[in-house]
Backbone as numpy.savetxt, mean C-alpha at the origin, in Angstrom:
# Nx Ny Nz CAx CAy CAz Cx Cy Cz
12.18 17.13 -8.70 12.53 15.79 -9.17 12.30 15.64 -10.68
12.43 16.75 -11.43 12.20 16.70 -12.87 13.17 15.77 -13.58
14.38 15.63 -13.03 15.40 14.82 -13.69 15.42 13.37 -13.21
14.51 13.01 -12.32 14.48 11.64 -11.82 14.18 10.66 -12.95
14.89 9.54 -12.95 14.66 8.51 -13.97 13.26 7.92 -13.87
12.61 8.10 -12.72 11.24 7.63 -12.55 10.30 8.35 -13.52
10.68 9.56 -13.93 9.83 10.33 -14.83 9.68 9.70 -16.20
10.54 8.73 -16.53 10.41 8.06 -17.82 9.14 7.22 -17.90
8.59 6.86 -16.74 7.40 6.00 -16.71 6.14 6.85 -16.81
5.16 6.32 -17.54 3.92 7.05 -17.75 2.84 6.66 -16.73
2.94 5.44 -16.21 1.95 4.96 -15.25 2.64 4.13 -14.17
2.82 4.73 -13.00 3.46 4.06 -11.88 2.37 3.67 -10.87
2.35 2.41 -10.48 1.35 1.92 -9.53 2.05 1.39 -8.29
1.64 1.86 -7.12 2.16 1.36 -5.84 1.03 0.65 -5.12
1.32 -0.55 -4.60 0.29 -1.39 -3.98 0.69 -1.69 -2.54
-0.26 -1.56 -1.61 0.04 -1.89 -0.22 -0.97 -1.27 0.72
-0.51 -0.90 1.90 -1.39 -0.31 2.90 -0.58 0.26 4.04
-1.27 0.64 5.10 -0.59 1.15 6.28 0.20 2.42 5.99
1.20 2.68 6.83 2.02 3.87 6.66 3.00 3.71 5.49
3.37 2.47 5.17 4.37 2.24 4.14 3.95 2.75 2.78
2.73 2.44 2.35 2.27 2.89 1.05 2.18 4.41 1.00
1.69 5.02 2.07 1.61 6.47 2.11 2.98 7.11 1.96
3.99 6.48 2.55 5.37 7.00 2.45 5.86 6.95 1.01
5.58 5.85 0.32 5.99 5.71 -1.07 5.28 6.74 -1.94
3.97 6.88 -1.75 3.20 7.83 -2.55 3.69 9.26 -2.34
3.97 9.62 -1.09 4.45 10.98 -0.84 5.85 11.18 -1.42
6.68 10.11 -1.44 8.02 10.20 -2.01 7.97 10.46 -3.51
6.96 9.90 -4.16 6.86 9.98 -5.63 5.75 10.92 -6.08
5.27 11.77 -5.17 4.15 12.63 -5.50 4.46 13.62 -6.62
5.75 13.82 -6.92 6.12 14.70 -8.02 5.64 14.16 -9.37
5.27 12.87 -9.39 4.73 12.28 -10.62 3.31 12.75 -10.90
2.64 13.29 -9.88 1.28 13.79 -10.06 0.32 12.71 -10.53
-0.44 12.96 -11.60 -1.45 12.01 -12.07 -0.87 10.75 -12.70
0.45 10.70 -12.89 1.08 9.47 -13.42 1.24 8.40 -12.35
0.93 8.76 -11.08 1.11 7.85 -9.95 -0.25 7.43 -9.40
-0.38 6.12 -9.12 -1.62 5.57 -8.55 -1.27 4.69 -7.36
-2.00 4.86 -6.28 -1.87 3.98 -5.13 -3.09 3.08 -5.01
-2.86 1.77 -4.92 -3.95 0.81 -4.71 -3.84 0.34 -3.26
-4.89 0.62 -2.48 -4.80 0.55 -1.02 -5.59 -0.63 -0.46
-4.94 -1.39 0.42 -5.61 -2.50 1.12 -6.77 -1.97 1.95
-7.87 -2.71 1.98 -9.06 -2.28 2.73 -9.56 -3.38 3.66
-8.63 -4.11 4.26 -9.01 -5.22 5.15 -8.77 -4.93 6.63
-8.27 -3.74 6.97 -7.97 -3.42 8.36 -9.23 -3.53 9.22
-9.09 -4.11 10.41 -10.24 -4.22 11.32 -9.88 -3.75 12.73
-8.87 -2.89 12.83 -8.45 -2.41 14.14 -8.73 -0.93 14.34
-8.67 -0.48 15.57 -8.79 0.93 15.91 -10.10 1.55 15.47
-10.02 2.84 15.10 -11.20 3.57 14.65 -11.84 2.90 13.45
-11.02 2.45 12.53 -11.52 1.76 11.33 -12.32 0.52 11.69
-11.78 -0.28 12.60 -12.47 -1.50 13.01 -13.82 -1.23 13.65
-13.88 -0.18 14.47 -15.15 0.17 15.11 -16.18 0.60 14.08
-15.76 1.38 13.09 -16.69 1.80 12.04 -17.16 0.61 11.22
-16.26 -0.32 10.97 -16.63 -1.50 10.18 -17.68 -2.34 10.91
-17.52 -2.46 12.22 -18.49 -3.23 13.01 -19.87 -2.57 13.00
-19.88 -1.26 13.07 -21.14 -0.54 13.21 -21.80 -0.20 11.88
-21.00 -0.01 10.83 -21.55 0.49 9.57 -21.39 -0.48 8.39
-20.67 -1.58 8.59 -20.42 -2.55 7.51 -19.83 -1.85 6.28
-18.83 -1.03 6.51 -18.17 -0.29 5.43 -16.79 -0.89 5.16
-16.14 -0.39 4.12 -14.77 -0.81 3.87 -13.86 -0.16 4.92
-12.64 -0.63 5.02 -11.68 -0.04 5.95 -11.15 1.27 5.38
-11.40 2.35 6.11 -11.02 3.68 5.62 -9.63 4.11 6.08
-9.07 3.47 7.11 -7.86 3.97 7.74 -6.66 4.12 6.83
-6.36 3.09 6.05 -5.19 3.16 5.18 -5.39 4.15 4.04
-6.63 4.26 3.54 -6.93 5.26 2.52 -6.71 6.65 3.08
-7.21 6.88 4.30 -7.02 8.18 4.95 -5.54 8.49 5.14
-4.77 7.49 5.55 -3.35 7.69 5.79 -2.63 8.10 4.50
-2.95 7.44 3.39 -2.33 7.77 2.11 -2.70 9.19 1.68
-3.97 9.53 1.80 -4.41 10.87 1.43 -3.74 11.93 2.30
-3.62 11.63 3.59 -3.01 12.57 4.51 -1.54 12.81 4.17
-0.82 11.74 3.83 0.60 11.90 3.51 0.82 12.60 2.17
-0.19 12.56 1.31 -0.09 13.24 0.01 -0.50 14.71 0.10
-1.23 15.08 1.15 -1.73 16.44 1.28 -0.59 17.42 1.56
-0.75 18.63 1.07 0.24 19.68 1.33 0.27 19.97 2.82
1.48 20.15 3.35 1.65 20.44 4.77 2.52 21.68 4.95
2.24 22.51 5.93 1.06 22.42 6.82 -0.16 23.01 6.13
-1.32 22.46 6.41 -2.57 23.00 5.89 -3.68 22.63 6.85
-4.71 23.45 6.88 -5.84 23.18 7.76 -6.52 21.88 7.36
-6.60 21.62 6.05 -7.24 20.40 5.58 -6.54 19.15 6.09
-5.21 19.11 5.99 -4.46 17.93 6.45 -4.57 17.78 7.97
-4.57 18.89 8.70 -4.69 18.82 10.16 -6.05 18.27 10.58
-7.11 18.73 9.94 -8.44 18.24 10.25 -8.59 16.77 9.88
-8.00 16.40 8.76 -8.14 15.03 8.28 -7.48 14.03 9.21
-6.45 14.47 9.93 -5.73 13.59 10.85 -6.17 13.78 12.31
-7.12 14.66 12.56 -7.54 14.94 13.94 -8.17 13.69 14.57
-7.76 13.39 15.80 -8.30 12.25 16.53 -8.97 12.73 17.82
-10.20 12.31 18.02 -10.95 12.75 19.19 -10.39 12.15 20.47
-10.37 12.94 21.54 -9.95 12.47 22.84 -11.16 12.24 23.73
-10.91 12.17 25.03 -11.99 12.01 25.98 -12.46 10.58 26.11
-13.68 10.42 26.61 -14.21 9.08 26.87 -15.60 8.88 26.27
-15.98 9.75 25.35 -17.29 9.62 24.71 -17.22 8.57 23.61
-18.32 8.39 22.90 -18.35 7.42 21.80 -17.41 7.83 20.67
-17.07 9.12 20.60 -16.15 9.59 19.57 -14.69 9.38 19.95
-14.41 9.03 21.17 -13.03 8.89 21.64 -12.23 7.95 20.75
-11.04 8.44 20.33 -10.09 7.70 19.50 -10.54 7.52 18.06
-11.69 8.07 17.69 -12.07 8.06 16.28 -11.28 9.12 15.55
-10.90 8.81 14.33 -10.19 9.76 13.49 -11.20 10.52 12.63
-11.08 11.85 12.61 -12.04 12.65 11.87 -12.02 12.32 10.38
-10.84 12.03 9.84 -10.75 11.69 8.42 -11.55 10.44 8.09
-11.51 9.44 8.97 -12.30 8.23 8.75 -13.79 8.55 8.71
-14.23 9.41 9.65 -15.64 9.76 9.73 -16.07 10.56 8.49
-15.20 11.45 8.02 -15.52 12.24 6.83 -15.65 11.34 5.61
-14.72 10.41 5.46 -14.79 9.49 4.32 -16.05 8.64 4.36
-16.41 8.17 5.56 -17.60 7.35 5.68 -18.86 8.16 5.37
-18.89 9.43 5.84 -20.03 10.29 5.57 -20.16 10.58 4.08
-19.04 10.86 3.44 -19.07 11.12 1.99 -19.49 9.87 1.23
-19.07 8.70 1.71 -19.48 7.44 1.08 -21.01 7.30 1.12
-21.62 7.71 2.23 -23.08 7.66 2.34 -23.75 8.61 1.34
-23.07 9.70 1.02 -23.63 10.70 0.11 -23.33 10.40 -1.36
-22.34 9.52 -1.59 -21.90 9.22 -2.95 -22.41 7.86 -3.42
-22.23 7.60 -4.68 -22.63 6.32 -5.25 -21.62 5.23 -4.88
-20.33 5.61 -4.86 -19.26 4.64 -4.65 -18.26 5.16 -3.63
-17.57 4.26 -2.90 -16.48 4.70 -2.02 -15.39 5.46 -2.76
-15.10 5.06 -4.02 -14.08 5.77 -4.79 -14.48 7.22 -5.02
-15.78 7.49 -5.16 -16.23 8.87 -5.31 -15.89 9.68 -4.07
-16.05 9.08 -2.89 -15.72 9.76 -1.64 -14.22 10.10 -1.59
-13.38 9.13 -1.98 -11.94 9.36 -2.01 -11.59 10.48 -2.97
-12.21 10.49 -4.14 -11.90 11.51 -5.13 -12.35 12.90 -4.69
-13.44 12.98 -3.93 -13.86 14.27 -3.38 -12.81 14.81 -2.43
-12.26 13.95 -1.58 -11.20 14.37 -0.65 -9.95 14.78 -1.42
-9.61 14.03 -2.45 -8.45 14.41 -3.29 -8.63 15.82 -3.83
-9.85 16.12 -4.26 -10.11 17.46 -4.78 -9.99 18.53 -3.71
-10.52 18.25 -2.53 -10.47 19.21 -1.43 -9.03 19.48 -0.98
-8.20 18.43 -1.00 -6.81 18.56 -0.53 -5.82 18.80 -1.68
-6.34 19.01 -2.89 -5.49 19.29 -4.07 -4.45 18.20 -4.31
-4.91 16.96 -4.28 -4.02 15.81 -4.50 -4.18 15.31 -5.93
-3.10 15.32 -6.70 -3.13 14.86 -8.09 -3.00 13.34 -8.18
-2.22 12.75 -7.30 -2.02 11.30 -7.31 -3.34 10.58 -7.10
-3.56 9.54 -7.89 -4.80 8.77 -7.75 -4.66 7.77 -6.60
-5.70 7.69 -5.77 -5.73 6.77 -4.64 -7.00 5.92 -4.78
-6.81 4.59 -4.88 -7.93 3.70 -5.19 -8.02 2.57 -4.17
-9.18 2.35 -3.55 -9.32 1.17 -2.67 -9.23 -0.10 -3.49
-8.61 -1.13 -2.92 -8.47 -2.39 -3.67 -9.82 -2.96 -4.05
-10.82 -2.75 -3.18 -12.20 -3.17 -3.45 -13.13 -2.16 -2.80
-14.32 -2.02 -3.35 -15.31 -1.13 -2.76 -16.35 -1.90 -1.95
-16.05 -3.16 -1.71 -16.94 -4.01 -0.92 -16.21 -4.47 0.34
-16.89 -4.49 1.49 -16.23 -4.91 2.74 -15.79 -6.38 2.68
-14.60 -6.62 3.16 -14.09 -7.99 3.23 -13.07 -8.08 4.36
-12.82 -9.31 4.82 -11.85 -9.54 5.90 -10.76 -10.49 5.42
-9.58 -10.31 6.00 -8.45 -11.19 5.71 -8.56 -12.43 6.60
-8.31 -13.58 6.02 -8.35 -14.85 6.74 -7.04 -15.60 6.49
-6.41 -16.08 7.56 -5.19 -16.87 7.45 -5.49 -18.32 7.79
-4.93 -19.23 7.00 -5.09 -20.67 7.26 -3.75 -21.21 7.75
-3.78 -21.81 8.94 -2.56 -22.37 9.52 -2.41 -23.84 9.14
-1.23 -24.39 9.38 -0.94 -25.77 8.98 -1.87 -26.78 9.64
-2.39 -26.44 10.82 -3.31 -27.33 11.53 -4.71 -27.29 10.95
-4.93 -26.35 10.02 -6.27 -26.16 9.47 -7.04 -25.06 10.17
-6.50 -24.52 11.25 -7.14 -23.43 11.97 -7.21 -22.18 11.10
-8.37 -21.49 11.16 -8.56 -20.26 10.41 -8.50 -19.07 11.37
-7.64 -18.11 11.03 -7.52 -16.88 11.82 -8.25 -15.78 11.05
-9.31 -15.23 11.65 -10.17 -14.27 10.97 -9.86 -12.85 11.41
-9.55 -12.00 10.46 -9.34 -10.59 10.75 -7.88 -10.18 10.65
-7.64 -8.99 10.09 -6.27 -8.54 9.85 -5.47 -8.39 11.14
-6.06 -7.78 12.15 -5.36 -7.59 13.42 -5.00 -8.94 14.03
-5.94 -9.88 13.98 -5.71 -11.21 14.55 -4.62 -11.97 13.79
-4.57 -11.78 12.47 -3.52 -12.42 11.67 -2.16 -11.89 12.06
-2.05 -10.56 12.22 -0.78 -9.97 12.61 -0.35 -10.40 14.00
-1.31 -10.63 14.88 -0.99 -11.00 16.26 -0.74 -12.49 16.43
-1.07 -13.27 15.43 -0.86 -14.71 15.52 0.63 -15.02 15.54
1.02 -15.92 16.40 2.44 -16.26 16.50 2.91 -17.24 15.44
1.98 -17.88 14.75 2.34 -18.89 13.76 2.12 -18.37 12.35
3.13 -18.52 11.50 3.00 -18.09 10.11 1.99 -18.98 9.39
1.06 -18.40 8.65 0.06 -19.21 7.95 0.65 -19.89 6.72
-0.09 -20.87 6.21 0.32 -21.51 4.96 -0.41 -20.91 3.77
-1.48 -20.16 4.04 -2.25 -19.53 2.97 -3.09 -18.40 3.53
-3.51 -17.51 2.64 -4.39 -16.40 2.99 -5.58 -16.39 2.04
-6.69 -15.84 2.52 -7.85 -15.66 1.65 -8.63 -14.45 2.12
-9.60 -14.05 1.33 -10.50 -12.96 1.68 -11.89 -13.54 1.92
-12.58 -13.02 2.94 -13.91 -13.52 3.24 -14.84 -12.35 3.59
-15.87 -12.12 2.76 -16.16 -12.84 1.53 -15.19 -12.43 0.41
-15.11 -13.26 -0.62 -14.32 -12.86 -1.78 -15.08 -11.76 -2.50
-14.44 -10.66 -2.75 -15.09 -9.48 -3.34 -14.44 -9.15 -4.68
-15.05 -8.20 -5.37 -14.52 -7.76 -6.66 -13.47 -6.68 -6.46
-12.44 -6.71 -7.28 -11.47 -5.63 -7.27 -12.11 -4.38 -7.89
-11.70 -3.22 -7.42 -12.19 -1.97 -8.00 -11.73 -1.91 -9.46
-12.64 -1.70 -10.41 -12.26 -1.71 -11.84 -11.12 -0.76 -12.16
-11.12 0.42 -11.54 -10.06 1.40 -11.81 -8.70 0.90 -11.34
-8.69 0.08 -10.29 -7.42 -0.50 -9.82 -6.87 -1.47 -10.86
-7.74 -2.30 -11.41 -7.32 -3.26 -12.44 -6.82 -2.55 -13.69
-7.51 -1.46 -14.07 -7.10 -0.69 -15.24 -5.74 -0.05 -15.01
-5.51 0.45 -13.80 -4.23 1.07 -13.48 -3.09 0.06 -13.61
-3.31 -1.16 -13.10 -2.29 -2.21 -13.21 -2.09 -2.62 -14.66
-3.18 -2.71 -15.39 -3.12 -3.12 -16.79 -2.24 -2.18 -17.60
-2.31 -0.89 -17.30 -1.57 0.11 -18.09 -0.26 0.52 -17.42
0.09 -0.08 -16.31 1.30 0.32 -15.58 2.56 -0.09 -16.33
3.59 0.75 -16.24 4.91 0.35 -16.73 5.90 0.20 -15.58
5.48 0.53 -14.35 6.26 0.28 -13.14 5.29 0.00 -12.00
5.51 -1.10 -11.29 4.68 -1.47 -10.14 5.57 -1.61 -8.92
5.16 -0.98 -7.81 5.92 -1.01 -6.57 5.09 -1.71 -5.50
5.70 -2.66 -4.82 5.06 -3.38 -3.71 5.78 -3.02 -2.41
5.00 -2.73 -1.35 5.59 -2.43 -0.06 6.11 -1.00 0.01
6.78 -0.67 1.15 7.01 -1.52 2.32 5.74 -1.64 3.15
5.81 -2.45 4.20 4.66 -2.63 5.07 4.54 -4.06 5.53
3.55 -4.31 6.33 3.31 -5.67 6.82 3.03 -6.59 5.64
3.81 -7.64 5.52 3.74 -8.49 4.33 2.38 -9.16 4.18
1.90 -9.78 5.25 0.66 -10.54 5.17 -0.58 -9.65 5.16
-0.53 -8.52 5.85 -1.75 -7.74 6.06 -1.80 -6.40 5.32
-0.72 -6.00 4.69 -0.74 -4.77 3.89 -0.47 -5.03 2.42
0.54 -5.86 2.15 0.95 -6.09 0.76 0.13 -7.18 0.09
-0.12 -8.27 0.81 -0.79 -9.42 0.21 -2.27 -9.24 -0.08
-3.08 -8.57 0.77 -4.53 -8.54 0.54 -4.95 -8.11 -0.87
-4.41 -7.02 -1.45 -4.84 -6.68 -2.81 -4.52 -7.77 -3.84
-3.42 -8.49 -3.60 -3.00 -9.51 -4.56 -3.89 -10.75 -4.51
-4.73 -10.86 -3.47 -5.63 -12.01 -3.33 -6.89 -11.85 -4.17
-7.13 -10.65 -4.69 -8.30 -10.41 -5.53 -8.05 -11.02 -6.91
-8.86 -11.97 -7.35 -8.59 -12.68 -8.62 -8.39 -11.77 -9.82
-9.27 -10.76 -9.98 -9.16 -9.91 -11.16 -7.90 -9.04 -11.11
-7.56 -8.55 -9.93 -6.35 -7.74 -9.80 -5.12 -8.61 -10.00
-5.16 -9.83 -9.47 -4.05 -10.76 -9.64 -3.83 -11.08 -11.12
-4.93 -11.28 -11.84 -4.82 -11.57 -13.29 -4.24 -10.37 -14.03
-4.63 -9.17 -13.62 -4.08 -7.96 -14.25 -2.58 -7.86 -14.03
-2.14 -8.19 -12.82 -0.71 -8.19 -12.51 0.02 -9.26 -13.31
-0.59 -10.42 -13.39 0.02 -11.54 -14.11 0.23 -11.19 -15.59
-0.72 -10.45 -16.16 -0.66 -10.12 -17.58 0.16 -8.86 -17.86
0.56 -8.15 -16.81 1.26 -6.88 -16.99 2.69 -7.08 -17.45
3.17 -6.15 -18.26 4.58 -6.14 -18.68 5.41 -5.18 -17.83
4.81 -4.65 -16.78 5.49 -3.66 -15.95 6.65 -4.27 -15.17
7.66 -3.44 -14.92 8.74 -3.82 -14.02 8.18 -3.79 -12.60
8.50 -4.79 -11.77 7.98 -4.89 -10.41 9.14 -4.74 -9.41
9.00 -3.78 -8.50 10.01 -3.54 -7.47 9.37 -3.75 -6.09
10.00 -4.55 -5.26 9.59 -4.75 -3.87 10.47 -3.91 -2.97
9.85 -3.08 -2.13 10.60 -2.29 -1.14 10.53 -3.00 0.20
11.68 -3.36 0.73 11.74 -4.11 1.97 11.55 -3.18 3.17
11.15 -3.75 4.29 10.98 -2.99 5.52 12.33 -2.62 6.13
12.35 -1.56 6.92 13.57 -1.13 7.59 13.85 -1.98 8.82
12.79 -2.43 9.48 12.93 -3.22 10.70 12.08 -4.47 10.59
12.35 -5.44 11.43 11.57 -6.67 11.44 10.15 -6.35 11.90
9.18 -6.74 11.11 7.80 -6.40 11.46 7.29 -7.27 12.61
6.48 -6.70 13.50 5.95 -7.46 14.64 4.72 -8.27 14.24
4.94 -9.32 13.48 3.81 -10.12 12.99 4.26 -11.55 12.74
3.33 -12.36 12.27 3.64 -13.76 11.98 4.62 -13.89 10.83
4.79 -12.83 10.04 5.72 -12.87 8.91 7.10 -12.35 9.28
7.33 -12.13 10.57 8.58 -11.51 11.02 9.83 -12.26 10.54
9.74 -13.59 10.49 10.93 -14.38 10.15 10.93 -14.87 8.70
10.04 -14.33 7.88 10.03 -14.71 6.47 11.32 -14.23 5.81
12.00 -15.11 5.11 13.16 -14.70 4.34 12.67 -14.05 3.04
13.58 -13.40 2.33 13.22 -12.81 1.04 12.73 -13.90 0.09
13.39 -15.05 0.11 12.99 -16.15 -0.77 11.56 -16.62 -0.47
11.21 -16.66 0.82 9.86 -17.07 1.19 8.82 -16.06 0.70
9.13 -14.79 0.83 8.18 -13.77 0.36 8.02 -13.82 -1.16
9.12 -14.04 -1.86 9.02 -14.14 -3.32 8.21 -15.37 -3.72
8.31 -16.43 -2.93 7.51 -17.64 -3.20 6.03 -17.35 -3.00
5.68 -16.58 -1.97 4.28 -16.19 -1.76 3.76 -15.40 -2.96
4.57 -14.47 -3.45 4.15 -13.69 -4.62 3.90 -14.61 -5.82
4.80 -15.56 -6.00 4.69 -16.46 -7.15 3.41 -17.31 -7.05
3.02 -17.67 -5.83 1.83 -18.49 -5.65 0.56 -17.76 -6.08
0.53 -16.44 -5.89 -0.68 -15.69 -6.25 -0.58 -15.02 -7.62
0.63 -14.83 -8.11 0.80 -14.12 -9.38 1.26 -15.01 -10.51
1.45 -16.31 -10.25 1.87 -17.21 -11.31 3.29 -16.91 -11.77
3.47 -16.75 -13.07 4.81 -16.54 -13.62 5.31 -15.11 -13.44
4.41 -14.20 -13.06 4.84 -12.82 -12.84 5.71 -12.76 -11.59
6.89 -12.21 -11.70 7.82 -12.22 -10.58 8.29 -10.82 -10.25
8.88 -10.68 -9.07 9.49 -9.42 -8.65 10.83 -9.28 -9.39
11.01 -8.15 -10.05 12.23 -7.93 -10.83 13.37 -7.39 -9.98
13.02 -6.65 -8.93 14.07 -6.01 -8.14 13.58 -5.82 -6.71
14.52 -5.86 -5.77 14.21 -5.66 -4.35 15.08 -4.52 -3.84
14.44 -3.54 -3.17 15.16 -2.41 -2.60 15.22 -2.56 -1.09
16.44 -2.59 -0.54 16.64 -2.77 0.90 17.49 -1.62 1.47
17.35 -1.41 2.76 18.20 -0.43 3.42 19.60 -1.00 3.60
20.61 -0.16 3.38 22.00 -0.54 3.61 22.81 0.69 3.97
23.98 0.48 4.53 24.82 1.61 4.95 25.34 2.40 3.76
25.45 1.75 2.60 25.91 2.43 1.40 25.27 1.79 0.17
25.38 2.48 -0.95 24.78 1.98 -2.18 25.53 0.73 -2.67
24.76 -0.34 -2.91 25.34 -1.59 -3.39 24.27 -2.34 -4.17
24.63 -2.80 -5.34 23.71 -3.59 -6.15 24.26 -5.00 -6.28
23.44 -5.99 -5.90 23.87 -7.38 -5.90 22.73 -8.25 -6.40
22.86 -8.78 -7.61 21.80 -9.59 -8.19 20.57 -8.72 -8.41
19.42 -9.17 -7.92 18.19 -8.39 -8.06 17.98 -7.44 -6.88
18.94 -7.38 -5.97 18.78 -6.58 -4.75 19.68 -5.35 -4.78
19.09 -4.21 -4.46 19.84 -2.97 -4.32 19.77 -2.51 -2.87
20.92 -2.18 -2.30 21.01 -1.64 -0.95 21.30 -0.14 -1.05
20.63 0.63 -0.19 20.79 2.09 -0.25 20.43 2.64 1.13
21.11 3.71 1.59 20.75 4.30 2.89 19.36 4.92 2.81
18.39 4.27 3.41 16.99 4.68 3.27 16.36 5.21 4.56
17.02 5.02 5.69 16.41 5.33 6.97 16.34 6.84 7.21
15.18 7.30 7.66 15.01 8.71 7.97 15.83 9.09 9.20
16.45 10.24 9.16 17.20 10.73 10.32 16.27 11.10 11.47
15.02 11.41 11.15 14.08 11.88 12.15 13.28 10.74 12.80
13.19 9.60 12.10 12.43 8.47 12.64 13.03 7.19 12.08
13.66 6.40 12.93 14.42 5.23 12.51 13.56 4.15 11.84
12.25 4.18 12.07 11.38 3.16 11.49 10.75 3.60 10.17
11.08 4.82 9.71 10.48 5.34 8.48 11.53 5.52 7.39
11.12 5.29 6.15 11.98 5.56 5.01 12.08 7.07 4.78
13.27 7.55 4.49 13.45 8.93 4.10 12.86 9.13 2.71
11.98 10.11 2.56 11.27 10.29 1.30 12.22 10.54 0.13
13.15 11.47 0.32 14.08 11.80 -0.76 14.97 10.61 -1.11
15.46 9.90 -0.09 16.32 8.74 -0.32 15.57 7.64 -1.06
14.30 7.46 -0.72 13.49 6.45 -1.38 13.33 6.78 -2.86
13.03 8.03 -3.17 12.90 8.43 -4.57 14.22 8.30 -5.31
15.32 8.67 -4.66 16.65 8.57 -5.29 17.01 7.12 -5.58
16.74 6.23 -4.61 17.09 4.82 -4.79 16.27 4.18 -5.91
14.99 4.48 -5.97 14.16 3.95 -7.05 14.64 4.46 -8.40
15.06 5.71 -8.43 15.59 6.28 -9.67 16.86 5.56 -10.11
17.73 5.23 -9.14 18.96 4.50 -9.46 18.66 3.13 -10.04
17.64 2.47 -9.50 17.29 1.12 -9.96 16.84 1.14 -11.42
16.05 2.14 -11.78 15.49 2.16 -13.15 16.37 2.93 -14.12
17.41 3.62 -13.64 18.29 4.41 -14.51 18.88 3.60 -15.67
19.38 2.36 -15.42 19.93 1.60 -16.54 18.93 1.38 -17.67
17.64 1.29 -17.34 16.63 1.11 -18.37 16.54 2.34 -19.26
16.62 3.52 -18.64 16.57 4.73 -19.44 17.79 4.85 -20.35
18.95 4.52 -19.79 20.17 4.59 -20.58 20.11 3.60 -21.74
19.55 2.41 -21.49 19.42 1.43 -22.55 18.48 1.88 -23.64
17.41 2.58 -23.25 16.44 3.05 -24.22 17.02 4.15 -25.09
17.97 4.93 -24.50 18.58 6.03 -25.26 19.73 5.56 -26.15
20.24 4.35 -25.89 21.40 3.87 -26.64 21.05 3.56 -28.10
């Protein structure tokens, strides 16, 4: 991907969580150290949720997923990192990567140190940063005033909230704020809108960094309707949510799946669906589409 127009950028930051952010990072991994992923740490389900209850740690699952998708495959390291215990013991359904990250966190000064150790072990150049190094939960406020506590519960709620918050409110990881401050391209999504994309943006210091940034902002839309309270959000509604937390900073471009390449207003349509999995973005197509979006900027700079 040496000729990709994305290479014109010196600092590319992708923000989100779940499988979506990992897919974006792996698609753009050719950028190496010029690429940074800022990962949501509010998950409270599965292996991650059990560890959070027992150890009061940050959510490791999305960080592990991003690291795993960035790791060279096939490799023993990536296989071990994704290994999930079976059976019916206390280890059942725990992911080995989550346990390794938690163990390293106990041995290190900071959670980011644990992540960086894994990056070194798996030879990952791309920087992966937790949105915060302090445990916090996502809270949704509904129109009735009811508060829905926890990321899983927010996603399972049938009613779209009117606002989101973090409880407790925690500090953004300084390195995440610095990455946004120096970014010349910022990518949001794909992923669950309320529980993957929004949580990092709720951090005041990170939000201020985004607001002050001169970076171009691209939103990558989901391939399918997400099974959550945000399922029926229109693009306009999602952009309004961004505006509420980011002030005057707005999304410059939206990338959506389409049967053929088409650019209309701020929206670009491109065949993005993987042939092997209908719910996943094709890595090469994603990189190609992002390159097409920013290509006019490179041409303008050369004119």
